[in-house]
Coordinates of C-alpha atoms in Angstrom, one line a residue:
M11 CA 39.4 -33.3 35.2
K12 CA 36.6 -30.9 35.5
S13 CA 37.2 -29.6 31.9
F14 CA 37.2 -33.1 30.6
S15 CA 33.8 -33.9 32.2
L16 CA 32.4 -30.7 30.8
L17 CA 33.6 -31.7 27.3
N18 CA 32.1 -35.1 27.6
G19 CA 28.8 -33.5 28.6
L20 CA 28.8 -31.2 25.6
I21 CA 29.6 -34.1 23.3
L22 CA 26.7 -36.2 24.8
L23 CA 24.3 -33.3 24.5
S24 CA 25.3 -32.8 20.8
I25 CA 24.7 -36.5 20.1
V26 CA 21.3 -36.3 21.8
L27 CA 20.3 -33.2 19.8
V28 CA 21.4 -34.8 16.5
C29 CA 19.4 -37.9 17.2
F30 CA 16.4 -35.8 18.3
S31 CA 16.7 -33.8 15.1
C32 CA 16.9 -36.9 12.9
E33 CA 13.9 -38.4 14.6
T34 CA 11.9 -35.2 14.2
S35 CA 12.9 -34.9 10.5
K36 CA 11.9 -38.6 10.0
N37 CA 8.4 -38.0 11.5
T38 CA 7.8 -34.8 9.5
S39 CA 8.8 -36.6 6.3
A40 CA 6.4 -39.5 7.2
L41 CA 3.6 -37.0 7.8
E42 CA 4.2 -35.4 4.5
T43 CA 4.0 -38.8 2.8
A44 CA 0.7 -39.5 4.6
N45 CA -0.7 -36.2 3.3
E46 CA 0.2 -37.2 -0.2
L47 CA -1.5 -40.6 0.1
I48 CA -4.6 -39.5 1.9
L49 CA -6.8 -39.2 -1.2
S50 CA -5.5 -42.0 -3.4
K51 CA -4.6 -44.5 -0.6
P52 CA -6.4 -43.5 2.6
D53 CA -5.7 -46.8 4.3
S54 CA -1.9 -46.5 3.7
S55 CA -2.1 -42.9 4.9
L56 CA -3.8 -43.9 8.2
K57 CA -1.3 -46.7 8.7
I58 CA 1.6 -44.3 8.4
I59 CA -0.1 -41.8 10.8
R60 CA -0.6 -44.5 13.4
N61 CA 3.1 -45.3 13.3
I62 CA 4.1 -41.7 14.0
D63 CA 4.6 -40.7 17.6
S64 CA 2.7 -37.4 18.0
A65 CA 4.9 -36.5 20.9
S66 CA 7.9 -36.2 18.5
F67 CA 6.5 -32.9 17.2
H68 CA 7.5 -29.9 19.3
T69 CA 6.1 -27.0 17.4
S70 CA 2.4 -26.0 17.3
R71 CA 2.5 -26.0 13.5
W72 CA 3.5 -29.6 13.2
K73 CA 1.2 -30.7 16.0
A74 CA -1.7 -29.0 14.3
K75 CA -0.8 -30.6 10.9
Y76 CA -0.6 -34.1 12.5
A77 CA -4.0 -33.7 14.2
L78 CA -5.7 -32.5 11.1
T79 CA -4.2 -35.2 8.9
K80 CA -5.2 -37.8 11.3
A81 CA -8.8 -36.5 11.4
I82 CA -9.0 -36.6 7.6
A83 CA -7.5 -40.1 7.4
L84 CA -10.0 -41.4 9.9
D85 CA -12.9 -39.9 7.9
K86 CA -11.6 -41.2 4.5
N87 CA -11.4 -44.7 6.1
Y88 CA -15.0 -44.4 7.4
I89 CA -13.9 -44.6 11.0
D90 CA -16.3 -42.6 13.2
T91 CA -14.2 -41.5 16.2
T92 CA -15.7 -39.9 19.3
D93 CA -12.4 -38.6 20.7
A94 CA -12.4 -34.9 20.0
G95 CA -9.3 -34.2 22.1
F96 CA -6.7 -35.1 19.5
L97 CA -8.0 -32.4 17.1
L98 CA -7.8 -29.5 19.6
P99 CA -4.1 -28.6 18.7
A100 CA -5.2 -28.1 15.1
L101 CA -8.3 -26.1 16.0
N102 CA -6.4 -23.9 18.5
Y103 CA -3.5 -23.3 16.1
Y104 CA -5.5 -22.5 12.9
K105 CA -7.7 -20.0 14.8
R106 CA -4.6 -17.8 15.1
F107 CA -2.3 -19.0 12.3
G108 CA -2.4 -20.9 9.0
S109 CA -4.9 -20.5 6.1
K110 CA -8.7 -20.2 6.3
E111 CA -9.0 -23.5 4.5
D112 CA -7.1 -25.3 7.2
L113 CA -9.4 -23.6 9.8
M114 CA -12.4 -24.6 7.8
R115 CA -11.3 -28.3 7.7
A116 CA -10.4 -28.3 11.5
Y117 CA -13.9 -27.0 12.4
Y118 CA -15.6 -29.4 10.0
Y119 CA -13.9 -32.5 11.4
Y120 CA -14.3 -31.3 14.9
G121 CA -18.1 -31.0 14.2
R122 CA -18.1 -34.5 12.8
I123 CA -16.7 -35.9 16.0
Q124 CA -19.3 -34.0 18.0
Y125 CA -21.9 -35.4 15.7
N126 CA -20.6 -38.9 16.4
N127 CA -21.0 -38.2 20.1
K128 CA -24.6 -37.2 19.4
D129 CA -23.8 -33.6 20.6
Y130 CA -25.8 -32.2 17.8
K131 CA -26.1 -28.7 19.2
S132 CA -22.3 -28.3 19.5
A133 CA -21.9 -29.9 16.1
V134 CA -24.1 -27.3 14.5
V135 CA -21.9 -24.5 16.0
S136 CA -18.7 -26.1 14.7
F137 CA -20.2 -26.6 11.2
Y138 CA -21.3 -23.0 11.1
S139 CA -17.8 -21.9 12.2
A140 CA -16.5 -24.1 9.3
L141 CA -18.9 -22.3 7.0
D142 CA -17.7 -18.9 8.2
A143 CA -14.1 -19.8 7.6
S144 CA -15.0 -21.0 4.0
V145 CA -16.2 -17.7 2.8
N146 CA -13.2 -16.9 0.7
V147 CA -12.1 -20.5 0.1
A148 CA -12.5 -21.7 -3.5
N149 CA -13.5 -25.3 -2.7
P150 CA -17.1 -26.0 -3.7
K151 CA -16.8 -29.7 -2.8
F152 CA -15.8 -29.1 0.8
K153 CA -18.4 -26.4 1.1
G154 CA -20.9 -28.9 -0.1
M155 CA -19.7 -31.3 2.6
I156 CA -20.2 -28.6 5.2
Y157 CA -23.8 -27.9 3.9
G158 CA -24.5 -31.7 3.9
A159 CA -23.2 -32.0 7.5
L160 CA -25.5 -29.1 8.6
A161 CA -28.5 -30.7 6.9
D162 CA -27.8 -34.0 8.7
T163 CA -27.4 -32.3 12.1
H164 CA -30.5 -30.2 11.7
N165 CA -32.3 -33.5 10.8
K166 CA -31.1 -34.9 14.1
N167 CA -32.3 -31.8 15.9
H168 CA -35.8 -32.1 14.2
N169 CA -35.2 -28.8 12.5
N170 CA -36.7 -29.7 9.1
K171 CA -36.8 -26.3 7.6
D172 CA -33.0 -25.7 8.0
E173 CA -32.4 -29.3 7.0
L174 CA -34.0 -28.6 3.6
K175 CA -32.2 -25.2 3.3
Y176 CA -28.7 -26.7 3.7
A177 CA -29.5 -30.0 1.8
L178 CA -30.4 -27.8 -1.2
L179 CA -27.2 -25.8 -0.8
A180 CA -25.2 -29.0 -0.6
Y181 CA -26.8 -30.4 -3.7
N182 CA -26.1 -27.2 -5.7
S183 CA -22.4 -27.1 -4.5
M184 CA -21.9 -30.8 -5.5
E185 CA -23.4 -30.2 -8.9
D186 CA -20.7 -27.5 -9.5
T187 CA -18.0 -30.1 -8.8
G188 CA -19.2 -32.7 -11.4
D189 CA -18.4 -35.5 -8.9
S190 CA -21.2 -38.1 -9.6
T191 CA -20.7 -39.9 -6.3
Q192 CA -21.1 -36.7 -4.3
I193 CA -24.0 -35.5 -6.5
N194 CA -26.0 -38.7 -5.9
L195 CA -25.3 -38.6 -2.1
A196 CA -26.5 -34.9 -2.0
R197 CA -29.5 -35.8 -4.2
Y198 CA -30.5 -38.5 -1.7
K199 CA -30.1 -36.2 1.3
L200 CA -32.2 -33.5 -0.5
G201 CA -34.9 -36.1 -1.2
I202 CA -35.0 -37.0 2.5
A203 CA -35.2 -33.3 3.4
Y204 CA -38.1 -32.8 1.0
H205 CA -39.8 -35.8 2.5
N206 CA -39.4 -34.5 6.1
N207 CA -40.9 -31.2 5.0
R208 CA -43.9 -33.0 3.4
F209 CA -42.9 -32.2 -0.2
L210 CA -43.6 -35.8 -1.1
D211 CA -43.7 -35.5 -4.9
K212 CA -40.4 -33.6 -5.0
A213 CA -38.9 -36.2 -2.7
D214 CA -40.1 -39.0 -4.9
S215 CA -38.7 -37.5 -8.1
L216 CA -35.2 -36.9 -6.5
L217 CA -35.0 -40.3 -4.7
S218 CA -36.0 -42.0 -8.0
L219 CA -32.9 -40.5 -9.7
V220 CA -30.3 -41.7 -7.1
R221 CA -27.6 -43.9 -8.6
G222 CA -24.3 -45.1 -7.4
N223 CA -23.2 -47.9 -5.0
D224 CA -25.6 -50.6 -3.7
Y225 CA -25.8 -49.2 -0.3
L226 CA -26.9 -45.8 -1.4
V227 CA -29.4 -47.2 -4.0
N228 CA -31.0 -49.4 -1.3
E229 CA -31.2 -46.4 1.1
A230 CA -32.9 -44.4 -1.7
R231 CA -35.3 -47.3 -2.4
I232 CA -36.4 -47.8 1.2
A233 CA -36.8 -44.0 1.5
L234 CA -39.0 -44.1 -1.6
S235 CA -41.2 -46.7 0.0
D236 CA -41.4 -44.6 3.2
N237 CA -42.3 -41.6 1.0
E238 CA -44.9 -43.5 -1.1
I239 CA -46.8 -44.9 1.9
Q240 CA -47.3 -41.4 3.3
K241 CA -49.0 -40.2 0.2
E242 CA -52.7 -39.9 0.0
P243 CA -53.7 -41.8 -2.0
H244 CA -50.7 -44.1 -2.3
S245 CA -49.8 -47.3 -4.1
A246 CA -49.6 -50.3 -1.7
S247 CA -48.2 -52.5 -4.5
R248 CA -45.4 -50.0 -5.2
V249 CA -44.5 -49.9 -1.5
I250 CA -44.4 -53.8 -1.4
S251 CA -42.3 -53.9 -4.6
L252 CA -39.8 -51.4 -3.2
I253 CA -39.4 -53.1 0.2
E254 CA -39.2 -56.6 -1.3
S255 CA -36.4 -55.3 -3.7
T256 CA -34.6 -54.0 -0.7
L257 CA -35.0 -57.3 1.2
E258 CA -33.7 -59.2 -1.8
A259 CA -30.6 -56.9 -2.0
N260 CA -30.1 -57.3 1.8
G261 CA -30.5 -53.6 2.2
R262 CA -30.6 -51.9 5.6
M263 CA -34.2 -51.5 7.0
E264 CA -35.5 -50.1 10.3
L265 CA -38.2 -51.7 12.4
K266 CA -40.8 -49.1 11.1
H267 CA -40.1 -50.2 7.5
Y268 CA -41.2 -53.7 8.3
Y269 CA -44.4 -52.5 9.8
E270 CA -44.9 -50.3 6.7
Y271 CA -44.5 -53.5 4.7
A272 CA -47.1 -55.3 6.8
Y273 CA -49.5 -52.4 6.4
A274 CA -49.0 -52.4 2.7
L275 CA -49.7 -56.2 2.6
V276 CA -52.9 -55.6 4.6
E277 CA -54.0 -52.9 2.1
D278 CA -53.1 -55.2 -0.8
G279 CA -55.3 -58.0 0.7
R280 CA -52.5 -60.2 1.7
T281 CA -53.6 -60.5 5.4
N282 CA -52.0 -63.8 6.1
D283 CA -48.6 -62.6 5.0
A284 CA -49.1 -59.4 7.0
N285 CA -50.0 -61.4 10.1
Q286 CA -46.9 -63.5 9.8
W287 CA -44.7 -60.4 9.6
I288 CA -46.6 -58.8 12.6
S289 CA -46.0 -62.0 14.6
I290 CA -42.3 -61.8 13.9
L291 CA -42.1 -58.1 14.6
S292 CA -43.9 -58.4 18.0
Q293 CA -40.7 -59.9 19.4
Y294 CA -39.0 -56.4 19.2
P295 CA -39.7 -53.5 21.6
D296 CA -42.1 -50.9 20.3
N297 CA -41.6 -47.2 19.8
A298 CA -43.7 -44.3 18.6
K299 CA -43.3 -45.3 14.9
T300 CA -44.3 -49.0 15.4
Y301 CA -47.3 -48.0 17.5
W302 CA -48.4 -45.7 14.7
W303 CA -48.3 -48.5 12.1
K304 CA -50.0 -51.0 14.5
Y305 CA -52.7 -48.4 14.9
K306 CA -53.0 -48.0 11.1
I307 CA -53.3 -51.8 10.6
A308 CA -55.9 -52.2 13.4
E309 CA -57.9 -49.3 11.9
H310 CA -57.8 -50.8 8.4
N311 CA -59.0 -54.1 9.9
K312 CA -61.8 -52.1 11.7
D313 CA -60.6 -53.3 15.1
Y314 CA -61.2 -49.9 16.6
R315 CA -60.7 -50.8 20.3
T316 CA -57.2 -52.1 19.5
A317 CA -56.6 -49.1 17.2
L318 CA -57.5 -46.8 20.1
C319 CA -55.0 -48.5 22.4
Y320 CA -52.2 -48.2 19.9
L321 CA -53.1 -44.6 19.2
N322 CA -52.8 -43.8 23.0
S323 CA -49.5 -45.7 23.1
F324 CA -48.3 -43.7 20.1
S325 CA -49.3 -40.4 21.8
E326 CA -47.4 -41.3 25.0
A327 CA -44.4 -42.4 23.0
S328 CA -44.5 -39.3 20.9
D329 CA -44.1 -37.0 23.9
S330 CA -40.3 -37.3 23.8
V331 CA -40.4 -36.3 20.1
V332 CA -42.6 -33.3 20.9
V333 CA -40.3 -32.3 23.7
K334 CA -37.3 -32.6 21.4
K335 CA -39.1 -30.4 18.8
L336 CA -39.9 -27.9 21.5
E337 CA -36.3 -28.0 22.7
Q338 CA -35.3 -27.5 19.1
S339 CA -37.6 -24.5 18.8
L340 CA -36.2 -23.0 21.9
Y341 CA -32.7 -23.7 20.8
K342 CA -33.4 -22.2 17.4
A343 CA -34.9 -19.1 19.1
Q344 CA -31.8 -18.8 21.3
T345 CA -29.6 -19.4 18.3
E346 CA -31.4 -16.7 16.3
Y347 CA -31.1 -14.3 19.3
Y348 CA -27.4 -14.8 19.6
E349 CA -27.0 -14.6 15.8
L350 CA -28.8 -11.3 16.0
K351 CA -26.5 -10.1 18.8
T352 CA -23.6 -11.3 16.7
D353 CA -24.9 -9.4 13.7
I354 CA -25.4 -6.3 15.8
A355 CA -21.9 -6.6 17.2
D356 CA -20.6 -7.2 13.6
A357 CA -22.6 -4.2 12.4
K358 CA -21.1 -2.1 15.2
A359 CA -17.6 -3.3 14.4
Q360 CA -18.3 -2.6 10.7
N361 CA -19.6 0.9 11.6
A362 CA -16.4 1.5 13.7
R363 CA -14.3 0.3 10.7
L364 CA -16.3 2.6 8.4
N365 CA -15.9 5.5 10.8
T366 CA -12.2 4.8 10.9
I367 CA -12.1 4.6 7.1
I368 CA -14.1 7.9 6.9
I369 CA -11.8 9.6 9.3
V370 CA -8.7 8.3 7.5
M371 CA -10.2 9.4 4.1
L372 CA -11.1 12.8 5.5
S373 CA -7.6 13.1 6.9
I374 CA -6.2 12.1 3.5
I375 CA -8.5 14.7 1.7
F376 CA -7.5 17.4 4.2
V377 CA -3.8 16.6 3.9
S378 CA -4.3 16.5 0.1
F379 CA -6.0 19.9 0.2
L380 CA -3.2 21.3 2.3
F381 CA -0.7 19.8 0.0
I382 CA -2.5 21.3 -3.1
V383 CA -2.7 24.7 -1.3
F384 CA 1.0 24.4 -0.3
K385 CA 1.9 23.3 -3.8
K386 CA 0.0 26.1 -5.4
R387 CA 1.5 28.6 -2.9
R388 CA 4.9 27.2 -3.5
Q389 CA 4.3 27.4 -7.3
K390 CA 3.1 31.0 -6.9
I391 CA 6.3 31.8 -5.0
I392 CA 8.4 30.0 -7.6
D393 CA 6.6 31.9 -10.4
E394 CA 7.0 35.2 -8.5
N395 CA 10.7 34.4 -7.9
N396 CA 11.1 33.5 -11.6
Q397 CA 9.4 36.8 -12.6
L398 CA 11.5 38.7 -10.1
R399 CA 14.6 37.0 -11.4
L400 CA 13.6 37.8 -15.0
Q401 CA 13.0 41.4 -13.9
Q402 CA 16.4 41.4 -12.2
E403 CA 18.0 40.0 -15.3
E404 CA 16.2 42.6 -17.5
A405 CA 17.3 45.3 -15.0
A406 CA 20.8 44.0 -15.1
R407 CA 20.7 44.0 -18.9
M408 CA 19.4 47.6 -18.9
V409 CA 22.1 48.6 -16.4
K410 CA 24.7 47.0 -18.7
R411 CA 23.2 48.7 -21.7
L412 CA 23.1 52.0 -19.8
K413 CA 26.6 51.5 -18.7
R414 CA 27.6 50.7 -22.3
Q415 CA 25.7 53.8 -23.4
G416 CA 27.2 55.9 -20.6
K417 CA 30.7 54.5 -21.3
A418 CA 30.2 55.3 -25.0
E419 CA 29.0 58.8 -24.1
K420 CA 31.8 59.2 -21.6
D421 CA 34.3 58.0 -24.2
K422 CA 32.8 60.4 -26.7
Y423 CA 32.9 63.2 -24.1
E424 CA 36.5 62.4 -23.2
A425 CA 37.4 62.2 -26.9
Q426 CA 35.8 65.6 -27.4
L427 CA 37.5 66.9 -24.3
S428 CA 40.8 65.5 -25.4
E429 CA 40.3 67.1 -28.7
L430 CA 39.4 70.4 -27.1
R431 CA 42.4 70.2 -24.8
T432 CA 44.6 69.5 -27.8
D433 CA 43.1 72.5 -29.5
F434 CA 43.8 74.7 -26.5
A435 CA 47.3 73.3 -26.2
R436 CA 47.8 73.9 -29.9
M437 CA 46.5 77.5 -29.5
Y438 CA 48.8 78.2 -26.6
R439 CA 51.7 76.6 -28.4
K440 CA 51.0 78.7 -31.5
Q441 CA 51.0 81.9 -29.4
F442 CA 54.2 81.1 -27.7
D443 CA 55.8 79.6 -30.7
E444 CA 55.3 83.1 -32.3
I445 CA 57.2 84.6 -29.3
I446 CA 59.9 82.1 -29.5
A447 CA 60.3 82.5 -33.3
T448 CA 60.5 86.3 -33.0
S449 CA 63.0 86.0 -30.2
A450 CA 65.1 83.7 -32.2
N451 CA 65.0 85.6 -35.4
H452 CA 65.4 89.2 -34.2
F453 CA 67.5 89.3 -31.1
D454 CA 69.4 87.7 -28.5
P455 CA 68.3 89.1 -25.2
S456 CA 71.9 89.6 -24.1
T457 CA 72.6 91.8 -27.1
L458 CA 69.4 93.8 -27.4
S459 CA 69.7 97.5 -27.8
E460 CA 67.5 99.8 -25.9
K461 CA 65.5 100.6 -29.0
A462 CA 65.0 96.9 -29.8
K463 CA 64.0 96.0 -26.3
K464 CA 61.5 98.8 -26.4
A465 CA 60.0 97.6 -29.7
Y466 CA 59.8 94.1 -28.4
S467 CA 58.3 95.2 -25.2
E468 CA 55.6 97.1 -27.0
K469 CA 54.6 94.1 -29.1
Y470 CA 54.7 91.3 -26.5
S471 CA 54.7 93.2 -23.2
A472 CA 51.1 92.3 -22.5
L473 CA 51.6 88.5 -23.0
I474 CA 55.0 88.4 -21.2
T475 CA 53.6 90.5 -18.3
E476 CA 50.8 88.0 -18.0
L477 CA 53.3 85.1 -17.8
I478 CA 55.8 86.8 -15.4
D479 CA 53.7 89.0 -13.1
P480 CA 52.5 87.1 -10.0
Q481 CA 49.0 88.5 -10.1
K482 CA 48.8 87.9 -13.8
Q483 CA 50.1 84.5 -13.2
N484 CA 47.1 83.7 -11.1
E485 CA 44.8 85.0 -13.8
F486 CA 46.6 82.8 -16.3
E487 CA 46.3 79.8 -14.1
T488 CA 42.6 80.5 -13.7
R489 CA 42.2 80.6 -17.5
L490 CA 44.0 77.3 -17.7
N491 CA 41.6 75.8 -15.2
D492 CA 38.6 77.2 -17.0
D493 CA 39.8 75.9 -20.4
L494 CA 41.4 72.6 -19.3
D495 CA 39.1 70.9 -16.7
D496 CA 40.6 72.5 -13.6
I497 CA 44.0 71.1 -14.4
M498 CA 45.9 73.4 -12.1
K499 CA 43.5 72.9 -9.2
K500 CA 43.9 69.2 -9.5
L501 CA 47.6 69.5 -9.5
R502 CA 47.6 71.6 -6.4
T503 CA 45.3 69.1 -4.7
D504 CA 47.3 66.1 -5.7
F505 CA 50.7 67.6 -5.1
P506 CA 50.4 70.1 -2.2
E507 CA 54.2 69.7 -1.6
F508 CA 55.1 71.5 -4.9
S509 CA 56.3 75.1 -4.6
E510 CA 54.8 78.1 -6.4
V511 CA 57.9 78.1 -8.7
Q512 CA 57.2 74.5 -9.6
F513 CA 53.5 75.2 -10.2
R514 CA 54.5 78.2 -12.4
F515 CA 56.9 76.0 -14.3
L516 CA 54.0 73.5 -14.8
T517 CA 51.7 76.2 -16.2
Y518 CA 54.4 77.1 -18.8
I519 CA 54.6 73.4 -19.8
I520 CA 50.8 73.0 -19.9
A521 CA 50.6 76.2 -22.0
G522 CA 52.9 74.6 -24.5
F523 CA 56.3 76.3 -24.1
D524 CA 59.2 74.3 -25.3
A525 CA 62.6 74.2 -23.7
S526 CA 63.9 77.3 -25.6
S527 CA 60.9 79.3 -24.6
L528 CA 61.1 78.2 -21.0
A529 CA 64.8 79.0 -20.9
F530 CA 64.0 82.5 -22.3
L531 CA 61.2 83.1 -19.8
L532 CA 63.1 81.7 -16.8
N533 CA 66.4 83.2 -17.9
T534 CA 68.2 79.8 -17.7
S535 CA 69.7 77.2 -19.9
K536 CA 67.8 74.5 -21.9
N537 CA 69.5 71.7 -20.0
N538 CA 68.3 73.1 -16.7
V539 CA 64.8 73.2 -18.2
W540 CA 64.9 69.6 -19.3
V541 CA 66.2 68.4 -15.9
R542 CA 63.4 70.3 -14.0
K543 CA 60.8 69.1 -16.4
S544 CA 61.9 65.5 -16.2
R545 CA 61.9 65.5 -12.4
L546 CA 58.4 66.9 -12.2
K547 CA 57.0 64.5 -14.8
D548 CA 58.5 61.5 -12.9
R549 CA 56.9 62.6 -9.6
I550 CA 53.5 63.2 -11.3
F551 CA 53.3 60.0 -13.3
N552 CA 54.7 57.8 -10.5
S553 CA 52.1 59.1 -8.1
S554 CA 48.7 57.4 -7.2
S555 CA 46.7 60.3 -8.6
T556 CA 43.5 59.5 -10.5
N557 CA 44.1 62.4 -12.9
K558 CA 47.2 61.1 -14.6
D559 CA 45.4 60.8 -17.9
L560 CA 44.5 64.5 -17.8
Y561 CA 48.1 65.4 -16.9
G562 CA 49.4 63.2 -19.6
T563 CA 47.5 65.2 -22.2
F564 CA 49.2 68.5 -21.5
I565 CA 52.4 67.7 -19.6
I566 CA 54.5 66.4 -22.5

């Protein structure tokens, strides 16, 4: 039962999430549609936005987009709202995320709402923030709108100098767009700024060029009349013509403009018409501007007492304007002070960044220097190693060449030695072959007579004695060593187990005696000689001696 309730709960939660997701998706889609229509059909866009529940957006991004879209739609429909709260989500979000263009728009429309609330000082700050955000934004039209808003706000703050500065920037920006409507509006505002700064001729030339819708043309026309009447000298008839054209077109006029009209009528000699207008206008409360024109009319009529009264009233009423201008001067001084502090802070931050960059660059240069030194050192080591390797290779080649030369010389020496040994062996064999031949041809030792033995002994006794006598045997062995590379010494060293009889037998073999000679010398049979010789050769040539090549030359 508990599991079933849990399952139902999960199903219900899933349904709620699906419905919530569908509703959110529906509202985001509607907001995208409103964005697409905001320029071509601003009224339809505003209608869609008003049908969207802003609470359906649960992310800061979509809340910001909804707030900014709503602000743009209200502006495009010429609805001046004073509720700045709805735009805060956009402002707070785009300060941290989003593009600079979105932040620029958010600050601009926030400033417009502050302007509508007559909070002109705060509006100026917002418009400046919008201008800062627009630095890298390629949108001259919107920049022109920001400049124009700054000009309007400085006008309200009685800051005529900055009003002219930003009105001129707005006009130049709008000229870059080629939008005739925006150009005419910027031209009108620039004309007003020139008028407020007492550049009356420039104001006249610009205001005379304003074209566009009837409202803007009438505003420019009444501004021209206001500008003309302040010239010295001025044309009263032109002022009258401009104001009457505005009246015929039902253009908007302030109370001061009607008094200007009355003053122009007085100057033009139409006193009755002027008095009729003054009678009508007296029903409305006066202000500094109406007192001024009443003073001008009384002065023109040479009613100096009345003129003095109106002048005093004008002075009293103007105190608030003077205070506002003083406040504006103080505000401007404070603004410039804080701007200077901001510039100093920015300069410090810039210097810190530059110091960081310099440190980083120096570090990079130092690391690069170390890298170059290391690379050169490494290359030097590589070159030295290569040179050493080449030297080693050259030394190895020289060693090989020397080895080859040594081997060739050794081979040559061994060949000469072998040839010498062969010559010695041949000599010994020749000597003993002679003994053997004589023995074979002349006698058989067993049958020799005493006379024959004596003759034989006289001829060969020295040689035979050398071979048989032990002392002579040593001398014979020494001679073999001297002549044949110490052959007997090597045999005695390699085979210490051999007996003296065996070494003597080996000397006979090395000397070149054949089996018959050995049988004769040893007084034994040939077969016995062969057997003994064969056994000794087997032991010698089956041994591990390093002198087997030498032995093989003579022991055959």
